[in-house]
Each structure stands twice: as structure tokens, then as C-alpha cells.
PDB file of C-alpha atoms in Angstrom:
ATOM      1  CA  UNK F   1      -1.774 -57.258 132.489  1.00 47.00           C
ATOM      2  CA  UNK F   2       1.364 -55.152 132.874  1.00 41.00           C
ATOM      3  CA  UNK F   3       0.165 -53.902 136.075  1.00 47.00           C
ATOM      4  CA  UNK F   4      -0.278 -57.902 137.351  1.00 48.00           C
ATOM      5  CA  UNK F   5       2.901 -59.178 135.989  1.00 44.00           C
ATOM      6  CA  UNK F   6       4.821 -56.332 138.108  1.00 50.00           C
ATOM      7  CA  UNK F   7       2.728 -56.920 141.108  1.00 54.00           C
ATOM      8  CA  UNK F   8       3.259 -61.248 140.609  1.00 45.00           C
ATOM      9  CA  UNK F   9       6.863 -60.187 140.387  1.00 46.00           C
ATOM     10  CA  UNK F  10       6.916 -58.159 143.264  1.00 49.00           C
ATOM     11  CA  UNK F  11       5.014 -60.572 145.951  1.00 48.00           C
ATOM     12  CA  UNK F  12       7.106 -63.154 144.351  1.00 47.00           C
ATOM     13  CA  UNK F  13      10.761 -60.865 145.028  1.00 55.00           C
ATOM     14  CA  UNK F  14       9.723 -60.412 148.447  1.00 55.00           C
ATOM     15  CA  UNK F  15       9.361 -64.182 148.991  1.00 52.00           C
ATOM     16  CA  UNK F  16      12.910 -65.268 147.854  1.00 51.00           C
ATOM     17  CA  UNK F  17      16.123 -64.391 149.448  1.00 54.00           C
ATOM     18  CA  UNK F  18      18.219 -61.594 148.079  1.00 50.00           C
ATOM     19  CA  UNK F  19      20.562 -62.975 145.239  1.00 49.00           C
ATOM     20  CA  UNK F  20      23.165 -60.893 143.809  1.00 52.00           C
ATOM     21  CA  UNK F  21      23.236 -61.181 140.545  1.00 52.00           C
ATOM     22  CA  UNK F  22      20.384 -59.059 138.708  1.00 59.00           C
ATOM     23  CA  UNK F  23      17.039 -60.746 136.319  1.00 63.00           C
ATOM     24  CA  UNK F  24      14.714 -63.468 136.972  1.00 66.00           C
ATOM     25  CA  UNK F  25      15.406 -67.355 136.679  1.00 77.00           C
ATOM     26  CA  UNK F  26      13.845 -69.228 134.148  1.00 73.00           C
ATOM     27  CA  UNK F  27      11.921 -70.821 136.926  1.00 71.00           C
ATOM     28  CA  UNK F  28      10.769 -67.216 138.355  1.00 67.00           C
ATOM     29  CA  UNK F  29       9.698 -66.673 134.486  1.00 70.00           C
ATOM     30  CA  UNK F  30       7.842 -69.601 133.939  1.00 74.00           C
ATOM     31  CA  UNK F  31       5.558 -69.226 137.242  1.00 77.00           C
ATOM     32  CA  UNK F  32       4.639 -65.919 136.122  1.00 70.00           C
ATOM     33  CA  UNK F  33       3.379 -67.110 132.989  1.00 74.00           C
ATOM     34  CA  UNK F  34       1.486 -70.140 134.181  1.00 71.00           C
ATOM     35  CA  UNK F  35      -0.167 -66.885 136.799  1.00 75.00           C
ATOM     36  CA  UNK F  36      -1.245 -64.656 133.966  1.00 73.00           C
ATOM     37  CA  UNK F  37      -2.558 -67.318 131.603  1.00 69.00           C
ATOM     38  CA  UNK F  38      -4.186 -68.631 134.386  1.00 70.00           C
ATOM     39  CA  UNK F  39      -5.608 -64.824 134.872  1.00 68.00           C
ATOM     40  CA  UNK F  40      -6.684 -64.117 130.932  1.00 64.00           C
ATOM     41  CA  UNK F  41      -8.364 -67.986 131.265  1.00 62.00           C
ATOM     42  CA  UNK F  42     -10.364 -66.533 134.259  1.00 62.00           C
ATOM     43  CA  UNK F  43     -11.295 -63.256 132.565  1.00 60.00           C
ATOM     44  CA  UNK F  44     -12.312 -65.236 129.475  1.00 53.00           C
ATOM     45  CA  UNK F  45     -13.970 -67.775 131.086  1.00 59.00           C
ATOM     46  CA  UNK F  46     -15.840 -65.029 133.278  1.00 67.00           C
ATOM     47  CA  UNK F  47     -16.710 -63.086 130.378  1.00 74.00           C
ATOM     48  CA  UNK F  48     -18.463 -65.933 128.577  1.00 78.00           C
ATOM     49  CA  UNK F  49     -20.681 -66.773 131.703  1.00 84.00           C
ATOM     50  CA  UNK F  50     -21.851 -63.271 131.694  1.00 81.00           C
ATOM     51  CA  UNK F  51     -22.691 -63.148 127.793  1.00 85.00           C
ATOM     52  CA  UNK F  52     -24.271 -66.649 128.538  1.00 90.00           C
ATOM     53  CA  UNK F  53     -26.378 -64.888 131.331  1.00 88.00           C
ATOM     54  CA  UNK F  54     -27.378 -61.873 129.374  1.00 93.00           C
ATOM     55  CA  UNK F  55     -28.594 -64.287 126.458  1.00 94.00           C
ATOM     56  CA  UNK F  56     -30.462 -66.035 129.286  1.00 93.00           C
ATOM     57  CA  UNK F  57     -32.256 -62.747 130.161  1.00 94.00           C
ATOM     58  CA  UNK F  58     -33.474 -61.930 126.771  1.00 96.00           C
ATOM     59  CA  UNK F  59     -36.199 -64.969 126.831  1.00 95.00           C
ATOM     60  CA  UNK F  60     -36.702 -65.013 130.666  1.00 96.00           C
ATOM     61  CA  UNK F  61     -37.298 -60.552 129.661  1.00 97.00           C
ATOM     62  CA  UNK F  62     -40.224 -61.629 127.323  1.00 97.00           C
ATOM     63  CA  UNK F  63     -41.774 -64.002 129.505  1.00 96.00           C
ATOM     64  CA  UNK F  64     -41.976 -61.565 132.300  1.00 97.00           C
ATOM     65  CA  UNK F  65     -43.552 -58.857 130.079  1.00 98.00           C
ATOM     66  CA  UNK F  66     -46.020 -61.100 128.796  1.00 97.00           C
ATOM     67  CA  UNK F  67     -47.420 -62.300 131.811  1.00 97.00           C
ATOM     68  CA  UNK F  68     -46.993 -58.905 133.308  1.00 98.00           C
ATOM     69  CA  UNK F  69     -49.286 -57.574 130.352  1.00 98.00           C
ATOM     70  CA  UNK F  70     -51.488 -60.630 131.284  1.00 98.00           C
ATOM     71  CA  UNK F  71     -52.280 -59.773 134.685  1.00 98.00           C
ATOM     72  CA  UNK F  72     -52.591 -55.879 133.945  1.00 98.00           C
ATOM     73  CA  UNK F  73     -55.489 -57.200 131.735  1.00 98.00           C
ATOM     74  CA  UNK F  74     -56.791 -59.163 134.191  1.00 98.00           C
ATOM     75  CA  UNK F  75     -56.563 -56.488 136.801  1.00 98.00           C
ATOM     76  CA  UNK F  76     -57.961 -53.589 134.364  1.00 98.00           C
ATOM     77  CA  UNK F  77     -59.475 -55.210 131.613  1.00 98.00           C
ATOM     78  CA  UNK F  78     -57.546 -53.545 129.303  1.00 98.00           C
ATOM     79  CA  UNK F  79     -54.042 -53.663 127.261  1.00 98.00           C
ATOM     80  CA  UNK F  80     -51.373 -51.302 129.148  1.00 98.00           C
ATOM     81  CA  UNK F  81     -51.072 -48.231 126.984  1.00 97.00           C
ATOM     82  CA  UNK F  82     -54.000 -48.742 125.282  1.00 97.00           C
ATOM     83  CA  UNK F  83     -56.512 -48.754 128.275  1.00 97.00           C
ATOM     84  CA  UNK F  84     -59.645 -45.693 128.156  1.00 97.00           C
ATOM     85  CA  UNK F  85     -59.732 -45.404 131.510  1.00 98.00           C
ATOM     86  CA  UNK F  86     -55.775 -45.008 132.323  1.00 98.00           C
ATOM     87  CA  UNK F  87     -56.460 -41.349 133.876  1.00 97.00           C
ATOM     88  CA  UNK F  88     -59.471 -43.051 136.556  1.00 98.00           C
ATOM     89  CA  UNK F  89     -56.719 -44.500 138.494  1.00 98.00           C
ATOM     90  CA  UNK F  90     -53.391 -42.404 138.320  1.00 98.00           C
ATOM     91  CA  UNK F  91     -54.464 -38.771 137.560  1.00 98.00           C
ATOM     92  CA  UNK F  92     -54.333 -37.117 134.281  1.00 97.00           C
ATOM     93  CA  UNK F  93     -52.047 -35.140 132.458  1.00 96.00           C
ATOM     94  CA  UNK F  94     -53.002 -32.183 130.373  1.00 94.00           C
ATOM     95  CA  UNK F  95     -54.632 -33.022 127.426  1.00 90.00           C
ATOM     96  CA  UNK F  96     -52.115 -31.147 125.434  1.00 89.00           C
ATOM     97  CA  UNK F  97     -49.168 -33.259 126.756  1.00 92.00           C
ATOM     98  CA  UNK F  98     -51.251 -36.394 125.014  1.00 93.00           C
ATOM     99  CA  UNK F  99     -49.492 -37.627 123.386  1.00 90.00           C
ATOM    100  CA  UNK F 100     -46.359 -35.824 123.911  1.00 87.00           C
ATOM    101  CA  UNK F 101     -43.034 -35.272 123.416  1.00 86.00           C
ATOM    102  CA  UNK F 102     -39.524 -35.225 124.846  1.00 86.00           C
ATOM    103  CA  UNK F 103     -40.695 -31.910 126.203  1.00 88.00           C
ATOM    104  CA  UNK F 104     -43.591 -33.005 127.979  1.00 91.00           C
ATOM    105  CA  UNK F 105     -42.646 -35.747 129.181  1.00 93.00           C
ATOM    106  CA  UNK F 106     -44.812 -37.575 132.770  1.00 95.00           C
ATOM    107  CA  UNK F 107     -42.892 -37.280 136.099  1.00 94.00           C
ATOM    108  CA  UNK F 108     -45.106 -38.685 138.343  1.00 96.00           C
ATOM    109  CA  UNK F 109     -47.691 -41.044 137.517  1.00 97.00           C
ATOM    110  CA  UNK F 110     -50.330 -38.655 135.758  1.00 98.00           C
ATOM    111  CA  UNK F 111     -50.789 -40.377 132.319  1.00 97.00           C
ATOM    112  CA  UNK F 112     -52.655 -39.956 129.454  1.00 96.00           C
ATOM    113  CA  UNK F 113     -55.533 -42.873 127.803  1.00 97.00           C
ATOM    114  CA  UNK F 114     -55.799 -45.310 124.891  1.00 96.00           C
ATOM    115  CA  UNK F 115     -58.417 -45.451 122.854  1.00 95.00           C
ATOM    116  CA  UNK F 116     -59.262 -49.079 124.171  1.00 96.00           C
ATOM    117  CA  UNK F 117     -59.130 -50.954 120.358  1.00 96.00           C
ATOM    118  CA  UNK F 118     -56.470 -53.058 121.462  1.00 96.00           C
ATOM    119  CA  UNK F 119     -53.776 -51.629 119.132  1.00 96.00           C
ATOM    120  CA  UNK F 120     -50.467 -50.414 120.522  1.00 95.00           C
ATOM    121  CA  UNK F 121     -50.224 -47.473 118.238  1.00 91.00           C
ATOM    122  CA  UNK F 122     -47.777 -44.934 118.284  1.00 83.00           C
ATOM    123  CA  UNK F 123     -49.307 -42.024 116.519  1.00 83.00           C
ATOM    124  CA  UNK F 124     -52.373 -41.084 118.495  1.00 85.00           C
ATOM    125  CA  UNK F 125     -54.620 -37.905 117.990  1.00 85.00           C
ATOM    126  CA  UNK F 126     -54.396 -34.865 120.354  1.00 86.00           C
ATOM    127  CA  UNK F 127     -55.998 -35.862 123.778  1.00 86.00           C
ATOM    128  CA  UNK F 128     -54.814 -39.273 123.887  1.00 89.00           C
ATOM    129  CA  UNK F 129     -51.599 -41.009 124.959  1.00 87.00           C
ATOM    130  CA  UNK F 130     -48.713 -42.306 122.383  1.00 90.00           C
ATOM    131  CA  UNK F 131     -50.297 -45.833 123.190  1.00 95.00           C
ATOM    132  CA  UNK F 132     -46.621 -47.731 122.825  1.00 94.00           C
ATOM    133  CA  UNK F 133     -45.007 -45.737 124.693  1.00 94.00           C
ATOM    134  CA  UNK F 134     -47.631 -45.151 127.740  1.00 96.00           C
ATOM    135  CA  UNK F 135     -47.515 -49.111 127.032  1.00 97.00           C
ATOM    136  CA  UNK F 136     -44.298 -49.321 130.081  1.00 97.00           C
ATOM    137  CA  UNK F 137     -45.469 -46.090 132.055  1.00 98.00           C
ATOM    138  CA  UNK F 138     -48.870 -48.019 132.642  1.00 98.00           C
ATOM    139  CA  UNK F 139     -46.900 -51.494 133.612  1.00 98.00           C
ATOM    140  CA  UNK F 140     -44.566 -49.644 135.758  1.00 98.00           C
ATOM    141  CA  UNK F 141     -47.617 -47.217 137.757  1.00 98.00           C
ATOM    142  CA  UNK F 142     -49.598 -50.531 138.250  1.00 98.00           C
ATOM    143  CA  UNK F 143     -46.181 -52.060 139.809  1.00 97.00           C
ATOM    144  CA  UNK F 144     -46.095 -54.824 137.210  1.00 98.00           C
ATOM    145  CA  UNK F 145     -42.330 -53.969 136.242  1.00 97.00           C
ATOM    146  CA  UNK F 146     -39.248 -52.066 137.649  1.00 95.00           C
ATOM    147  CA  UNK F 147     -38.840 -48.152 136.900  1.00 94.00           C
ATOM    148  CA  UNK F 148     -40.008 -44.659 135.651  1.00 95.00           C
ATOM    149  CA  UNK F 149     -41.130 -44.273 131.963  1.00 96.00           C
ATOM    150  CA  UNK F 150     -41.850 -40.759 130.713  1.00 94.00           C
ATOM    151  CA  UNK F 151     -44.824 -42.512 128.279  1.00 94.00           C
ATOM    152  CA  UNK F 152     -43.783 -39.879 125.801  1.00 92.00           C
ATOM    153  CA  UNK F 153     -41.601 -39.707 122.391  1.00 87.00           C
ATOM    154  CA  UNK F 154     -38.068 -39.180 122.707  1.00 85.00           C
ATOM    155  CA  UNK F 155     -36.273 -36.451 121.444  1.00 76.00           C
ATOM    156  CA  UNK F 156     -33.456 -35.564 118.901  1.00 64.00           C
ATOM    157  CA  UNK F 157     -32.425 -38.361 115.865  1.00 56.00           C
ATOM    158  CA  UNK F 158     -31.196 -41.592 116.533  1.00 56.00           C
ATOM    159  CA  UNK F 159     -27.923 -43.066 114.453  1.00 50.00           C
ATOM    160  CA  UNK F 160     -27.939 -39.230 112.952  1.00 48.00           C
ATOM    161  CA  UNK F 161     -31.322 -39.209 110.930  1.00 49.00           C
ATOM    162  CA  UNK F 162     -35.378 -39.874 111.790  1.00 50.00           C
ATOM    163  CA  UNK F 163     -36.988 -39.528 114.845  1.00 54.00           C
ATOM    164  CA  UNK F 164     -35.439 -41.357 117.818  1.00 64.00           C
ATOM    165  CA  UNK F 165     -39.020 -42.727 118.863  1.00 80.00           C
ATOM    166  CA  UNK F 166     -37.281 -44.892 121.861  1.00 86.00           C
ATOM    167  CA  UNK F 167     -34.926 -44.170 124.207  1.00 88.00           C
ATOM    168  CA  UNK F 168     -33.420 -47.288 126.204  1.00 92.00           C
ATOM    169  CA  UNK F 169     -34.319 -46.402 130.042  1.00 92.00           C
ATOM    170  CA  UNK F 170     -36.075 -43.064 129.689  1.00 91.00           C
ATOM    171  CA  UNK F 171     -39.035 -44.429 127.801  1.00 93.00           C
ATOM    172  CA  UNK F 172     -39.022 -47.848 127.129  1.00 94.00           C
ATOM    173  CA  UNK F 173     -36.830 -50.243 129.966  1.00 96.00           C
ATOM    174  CA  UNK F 174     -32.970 -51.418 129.679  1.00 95.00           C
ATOM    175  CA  UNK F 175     -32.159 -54.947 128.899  1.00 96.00           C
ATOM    176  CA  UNK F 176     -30.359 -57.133 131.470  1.00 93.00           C
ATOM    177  CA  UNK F 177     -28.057 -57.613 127.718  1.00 92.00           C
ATOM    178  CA  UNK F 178     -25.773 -54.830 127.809  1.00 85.00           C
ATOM    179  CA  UNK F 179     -26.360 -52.044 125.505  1.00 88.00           C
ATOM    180  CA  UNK F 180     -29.658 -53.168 124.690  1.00 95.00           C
ATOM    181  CA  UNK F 181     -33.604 -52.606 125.201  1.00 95.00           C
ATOM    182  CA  UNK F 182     -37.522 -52.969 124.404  1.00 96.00           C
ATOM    183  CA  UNK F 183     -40.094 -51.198 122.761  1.00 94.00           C
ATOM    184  CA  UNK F 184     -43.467 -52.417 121.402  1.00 95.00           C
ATOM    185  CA  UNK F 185     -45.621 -51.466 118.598  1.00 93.00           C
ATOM    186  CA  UNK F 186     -48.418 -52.788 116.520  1.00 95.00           C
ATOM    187  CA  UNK F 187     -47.994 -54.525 113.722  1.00 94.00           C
ATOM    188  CA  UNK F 188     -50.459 -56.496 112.935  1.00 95.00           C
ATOM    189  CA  UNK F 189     -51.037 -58.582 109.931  1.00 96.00           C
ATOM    190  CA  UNK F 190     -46.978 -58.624 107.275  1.00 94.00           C
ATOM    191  CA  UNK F 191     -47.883 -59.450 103.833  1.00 92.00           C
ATOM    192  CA  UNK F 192     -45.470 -60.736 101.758  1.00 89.00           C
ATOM    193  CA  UNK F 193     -42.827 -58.747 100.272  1.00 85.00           C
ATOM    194  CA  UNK F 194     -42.950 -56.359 103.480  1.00 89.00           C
ATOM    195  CA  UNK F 195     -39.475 -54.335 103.139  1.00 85.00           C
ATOM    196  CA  UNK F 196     -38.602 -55.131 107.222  1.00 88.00           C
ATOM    197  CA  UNK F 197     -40.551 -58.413 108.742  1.00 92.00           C
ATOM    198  CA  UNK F 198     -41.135 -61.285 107.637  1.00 93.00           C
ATOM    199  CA  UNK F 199     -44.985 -62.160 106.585  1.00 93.00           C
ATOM    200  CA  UNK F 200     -46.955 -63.721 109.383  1.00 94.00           C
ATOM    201  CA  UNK F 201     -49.607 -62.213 112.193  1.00 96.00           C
ATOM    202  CA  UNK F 202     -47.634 -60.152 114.581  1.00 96.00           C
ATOM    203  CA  UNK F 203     -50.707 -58.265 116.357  1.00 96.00           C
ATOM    204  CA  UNK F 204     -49.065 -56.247 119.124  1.00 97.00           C
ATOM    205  CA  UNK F 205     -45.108 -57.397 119.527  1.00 97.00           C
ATOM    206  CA  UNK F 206     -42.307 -56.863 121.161  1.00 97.00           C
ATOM    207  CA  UNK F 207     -38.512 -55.297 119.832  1.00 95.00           C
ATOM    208  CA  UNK F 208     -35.717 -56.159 120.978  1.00 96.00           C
ATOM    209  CA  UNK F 209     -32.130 -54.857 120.267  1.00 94.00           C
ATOM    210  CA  UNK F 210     -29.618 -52.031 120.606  1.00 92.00           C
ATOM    211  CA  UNK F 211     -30.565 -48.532 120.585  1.00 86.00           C
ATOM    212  CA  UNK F 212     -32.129 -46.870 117.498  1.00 76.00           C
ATOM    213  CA  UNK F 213     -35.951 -45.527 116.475  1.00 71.00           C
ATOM    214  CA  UNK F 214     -37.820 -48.804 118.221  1.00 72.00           C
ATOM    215  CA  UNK F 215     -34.842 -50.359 119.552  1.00 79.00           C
ATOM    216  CA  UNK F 216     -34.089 -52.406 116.955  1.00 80.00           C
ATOM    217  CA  UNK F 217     -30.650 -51.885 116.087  1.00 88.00           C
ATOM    218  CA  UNK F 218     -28.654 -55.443 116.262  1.00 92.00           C
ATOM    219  CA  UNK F 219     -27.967 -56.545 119.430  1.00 95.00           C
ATOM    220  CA  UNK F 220     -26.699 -60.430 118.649  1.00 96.00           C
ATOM    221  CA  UNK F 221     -24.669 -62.162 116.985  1.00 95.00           C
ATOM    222  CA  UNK F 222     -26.527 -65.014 114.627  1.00 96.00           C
ATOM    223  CA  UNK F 223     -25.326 -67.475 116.475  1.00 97.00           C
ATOM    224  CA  UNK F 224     -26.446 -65.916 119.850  1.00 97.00           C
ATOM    225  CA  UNK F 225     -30.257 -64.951 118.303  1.00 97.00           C
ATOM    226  CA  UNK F 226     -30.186 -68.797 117.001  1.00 97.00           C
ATOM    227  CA  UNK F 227     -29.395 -70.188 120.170  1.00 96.00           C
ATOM    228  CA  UNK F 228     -32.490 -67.718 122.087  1.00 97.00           C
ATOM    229  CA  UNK F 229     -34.314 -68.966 119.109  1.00 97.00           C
ATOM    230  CA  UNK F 230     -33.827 -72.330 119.337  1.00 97.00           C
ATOM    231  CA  UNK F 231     -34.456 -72.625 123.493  1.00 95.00           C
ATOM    232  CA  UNK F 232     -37.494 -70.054 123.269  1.00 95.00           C
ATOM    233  CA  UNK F 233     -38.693 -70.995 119.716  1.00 97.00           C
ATOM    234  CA  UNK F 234     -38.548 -72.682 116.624  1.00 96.00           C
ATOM    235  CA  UNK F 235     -34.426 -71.716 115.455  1.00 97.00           C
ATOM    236  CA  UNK F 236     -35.663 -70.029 112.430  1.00 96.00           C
ATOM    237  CA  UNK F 237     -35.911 -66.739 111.949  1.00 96.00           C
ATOM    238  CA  UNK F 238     -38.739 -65.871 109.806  1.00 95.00           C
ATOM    239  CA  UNK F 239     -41.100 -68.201 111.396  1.00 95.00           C
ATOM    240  CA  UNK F 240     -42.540 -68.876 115.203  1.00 96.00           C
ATOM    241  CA  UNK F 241     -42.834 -66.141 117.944  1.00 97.00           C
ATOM    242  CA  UNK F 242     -38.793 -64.812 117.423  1.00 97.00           C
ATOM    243  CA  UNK F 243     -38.000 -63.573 114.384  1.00 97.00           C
ATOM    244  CA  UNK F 244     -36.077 -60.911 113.041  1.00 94.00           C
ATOM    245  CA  UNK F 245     -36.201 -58.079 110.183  1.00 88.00           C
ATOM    246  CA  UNK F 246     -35.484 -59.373 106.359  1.00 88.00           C
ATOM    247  CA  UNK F 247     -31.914 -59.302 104.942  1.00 81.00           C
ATOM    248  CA  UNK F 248     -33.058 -56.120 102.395  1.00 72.00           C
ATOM    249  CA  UNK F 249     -34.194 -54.226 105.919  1.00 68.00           C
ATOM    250  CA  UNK F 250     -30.667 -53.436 106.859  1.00 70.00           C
ATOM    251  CA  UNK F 251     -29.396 -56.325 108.388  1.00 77.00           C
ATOM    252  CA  UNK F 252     -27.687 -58.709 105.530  1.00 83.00           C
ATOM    253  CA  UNK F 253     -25.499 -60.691 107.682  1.00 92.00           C
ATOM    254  CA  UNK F 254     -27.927 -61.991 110.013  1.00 94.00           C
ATOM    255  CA  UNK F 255     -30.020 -64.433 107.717  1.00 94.00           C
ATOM    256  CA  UNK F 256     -29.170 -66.019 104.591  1.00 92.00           C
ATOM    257  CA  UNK F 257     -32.807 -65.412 102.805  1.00 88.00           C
ATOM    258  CA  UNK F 258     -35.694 -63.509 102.903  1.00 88.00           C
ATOM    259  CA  UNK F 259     -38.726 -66.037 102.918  1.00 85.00           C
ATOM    260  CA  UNK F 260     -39.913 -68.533 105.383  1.00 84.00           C
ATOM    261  CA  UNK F 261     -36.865 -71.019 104.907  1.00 89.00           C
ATOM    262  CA  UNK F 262     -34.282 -68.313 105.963  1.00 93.00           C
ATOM    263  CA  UNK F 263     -31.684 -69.613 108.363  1.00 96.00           C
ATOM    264  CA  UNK F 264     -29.783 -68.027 110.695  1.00 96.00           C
ATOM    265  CA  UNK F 265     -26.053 -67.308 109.358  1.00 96.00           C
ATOM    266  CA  UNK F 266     -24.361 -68.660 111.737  1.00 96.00           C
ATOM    267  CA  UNK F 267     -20.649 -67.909 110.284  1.00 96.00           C
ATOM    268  CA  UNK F 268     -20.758 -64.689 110.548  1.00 96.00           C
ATOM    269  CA  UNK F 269     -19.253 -63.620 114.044  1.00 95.00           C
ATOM    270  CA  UNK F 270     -20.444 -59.766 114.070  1.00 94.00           C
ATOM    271  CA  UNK F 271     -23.641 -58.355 115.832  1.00 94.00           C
ATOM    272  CA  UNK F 272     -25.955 -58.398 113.341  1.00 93.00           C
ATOM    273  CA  UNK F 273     -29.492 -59.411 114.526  1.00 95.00           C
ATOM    274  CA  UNK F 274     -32.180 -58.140 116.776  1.00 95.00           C
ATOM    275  CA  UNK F 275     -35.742 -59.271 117.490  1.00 96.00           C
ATOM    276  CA  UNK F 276     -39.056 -58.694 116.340  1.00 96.00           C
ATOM    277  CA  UNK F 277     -41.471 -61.372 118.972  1.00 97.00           C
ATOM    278  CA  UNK F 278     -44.998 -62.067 118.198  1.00 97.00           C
ATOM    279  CA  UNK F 279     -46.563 -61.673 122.124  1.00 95.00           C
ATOM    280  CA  UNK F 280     -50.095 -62.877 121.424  1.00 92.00           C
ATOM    281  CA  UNK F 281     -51.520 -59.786 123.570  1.00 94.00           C
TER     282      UNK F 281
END
């Protein structure tokens, strides 16, 4: 702002005639300050329409990934990732890079193949693919979504400890949302008292959040994940299609209980939530 008010008072010099005594006028004063609020209003204003358009993205995101599972199952009557028959149509890779690390990671579209029980697992025995993560390599080499996934694990730790399983646009795809990604995994049927979700069928679902081992590190603010909630879903965060992890998984400020009734805490003002969406593939 220091570099605008010098510039406004510049422009603004070289439009008046030459006085001689030395300052601005009260008047000079006051019409730069009516400029720069007007400037922070814009930049505020601008920065909420671009929040508003990356909380837009996170539903219209899902919707495009479920339908583009949809079709791929249509197409090759199988799940992405999990299909037997991945290697028939884009080449294989050797079967000691299935399922593969960080160090063998797929360049081209060679893959590796499910085991066709239509679980997205991530631990898969030598010879076949890390299904959850050849999950977006199979999406993108059928040309259902945008981009290059290695269909491998990542390497290193994430946050400093475990195994960084995901890594936001090497392995799994970037969010429109700044900062933030997808991963999938199977889940299944939660029981009550699960440490992380809350109970419910999940089958094969989608993560969303910030980086971390399955991208789901928080991402949103409560208020943000209530409103998604709310327009996608049911506004409550243990039940529907979006949910999110339990307070005693790590994330205490994002609902205000740990059973079906939860709410979303909408007082508290720091990003605190990420979701966990039941796909129904």
C-alpha cells in the first residue's frame, strides 16, 4: 500500500499546479484515503469471490470424479484402479514396479492391474498395482480427467512422521482450493467407536483436504465445510455423503461431538476440517 499511496500522490502532484509552500492539503489527504480504502475494499472483496469460487469447486470436484468413475465403468466394466485387465489396453509395467514406489514410479501410460473385487486398496501383493493410487493414473490414461499420475506411493514422511502415501499433483490431482487435494481409499463398513470416521457405509470414498498421508489434513474452516455440506449434503458432519474425521482423530475444533448429532462448530474461525465423501462406486 506504500507503494500506491506514493504513486496516488505522484499522478495526483503532476495534476495540480506548482504551489510553494511544501505538504499536502487536507483535501489532497482526504482523496488519497477515500483511493486506498477504496483499493483494500477491492482486494477484500476480490479475495472473498475467489474463496467463494474455490468452495464452489470442492462439490462441482466430486461430481466430476464420480461420473468420471461412472463412465470408466461403463466403458471397461471395471472400477479405475481396481480393473484386471488395466495392462490389455495401456501396456504393462514390470511386475516388480507393482505396486511401487516413489522410485518406480509410471511415466508413460504402462500401468499395473487390480485384482477386479471392487475394493480400492492400497496395499496390494507383488504383481499388482497400489489399487488407490493407479485409481487417477487409470482416469487420466482413459482421458476421463486432466494430468499425469505416477499410480505409485509417494516418497519420504509427510508433517515429519509415517509414510506420505499421497502427494497433491504427483499422484493423486490438485484441488481448484488452494493448497489442497484428493485421494481415495476403501473403507468400507465404520463401526462405532472407530478412532477417525464416523460409523456409517463408506465403500470406496473420496478425501479431501490439505496435504498429509491421504490428503486429509484440514483444508476448511467449519463454517466453509458446513456451507459445502449444506449445498451438497445434509449440513452435518457425521451423517450423509460429506462428512469428516471424529473430534478424538485430530481435528477438535471442527465438530462439537463425536456421534451422529455432531454439528459443525461454526465459531471457530481456523482451518480445521477436511472431508471424508461416501461416492457410492
Amino acid at each position: 500500500f506504500l507503494f500506491t499511496f506514493c504513486s496516488v500522490m505522484i499522478i495526483w502532484n503532476s495534476m495540480v499546479p506548482m504551489r510553494q509552500q511544501s505538504g499536502f492539503s487536507l483535501v489532497e489527504l482526504s482523496i488519497v484515503l477515500v483511493i486506498l480504502g477504496l483499493l483494500v475494499g477491492g482486494v477484500l472483496s476480490g479475495q472473498a469471490l475467489i474463496r467463494a469460487a474455490e468452495l464452489r469447486a470442492v462439490s462441482t470436484e466430486t461430481s466430476r470424479y464420480v461420473a468420471a468413475v461412472q463412465t470408466f465403468r461403463d466403458k471397461y466394466f471395471a472400477l479405475p484402479g481396481d480393473m484386471p485387465n488395466a495392462t490389455a489396453f495401456w501396456g504393462a509395467e514390470p511386475p516388480s514396479n507393482c505396486p511401487g514406489d516413489h522410485t518406480t514410479p509410471s511415466t508413460t501410460v504402462a500401468t499395473c492391474n487390480g485384482d477386479g473385487n471392487g475394493q480400492l486398496s492400497w496395499t496390494m501383493p507383488a504383481g499388482r498395482g497400489s489399487e488407490a493410487h493407479r485409481f487417477w493414473q487409470h482416469l487420466a490414461n482413459a482421458g476421463l480427467i486432466e494430468g499425469q499420475f505416477t499410480g505409485t506411493q509417494s516418497a519420504g514422511a509427510c508433517n515429519g512422521t509415517g509414510t506420505c502415501n499421497n502427494t497433491i499433483g504427483v499422484n493423486a490431482p490438485r484441488s481448484r482450493m488452494s493448497n489442497a487435494g484428493w485421494s481415495v481409499s476403501f473403507l468400507g463398513n465404520i463401526n462405532p467407536g472407530d478412532n477417525y470416521y464416523f460409523p456409517g457405509q463408506f465403500g470406496n470414498a473420496l478425501h479431501f483436504g490439505s496435504q498429509g498421508n491421504w490428503t486429509t489434513n484440514s483444508a476448511l474452516r467449519p463454517e466453509e465445510a458446513w456451507n459445502i455440506d449444506t449445498k451438497a449434503d445434509d449440513g452435518r458432519p457425521g451423517t450423509g455423503s460429506y462428512t469428516t474425521w471424529r473430534n478424538n482423530a485430530g481435528f477438535p475444533n471442527c465438530t462439537n461431538g463425536n456421534d451422529a448429532t455432531a454439528a459443525y462448530r461454526l465459531e471457530v474461525t481456523s482451518i480445521s476440517c477436511q472431508f471424508t465423501i461416501k461416492t457410492g462406486f
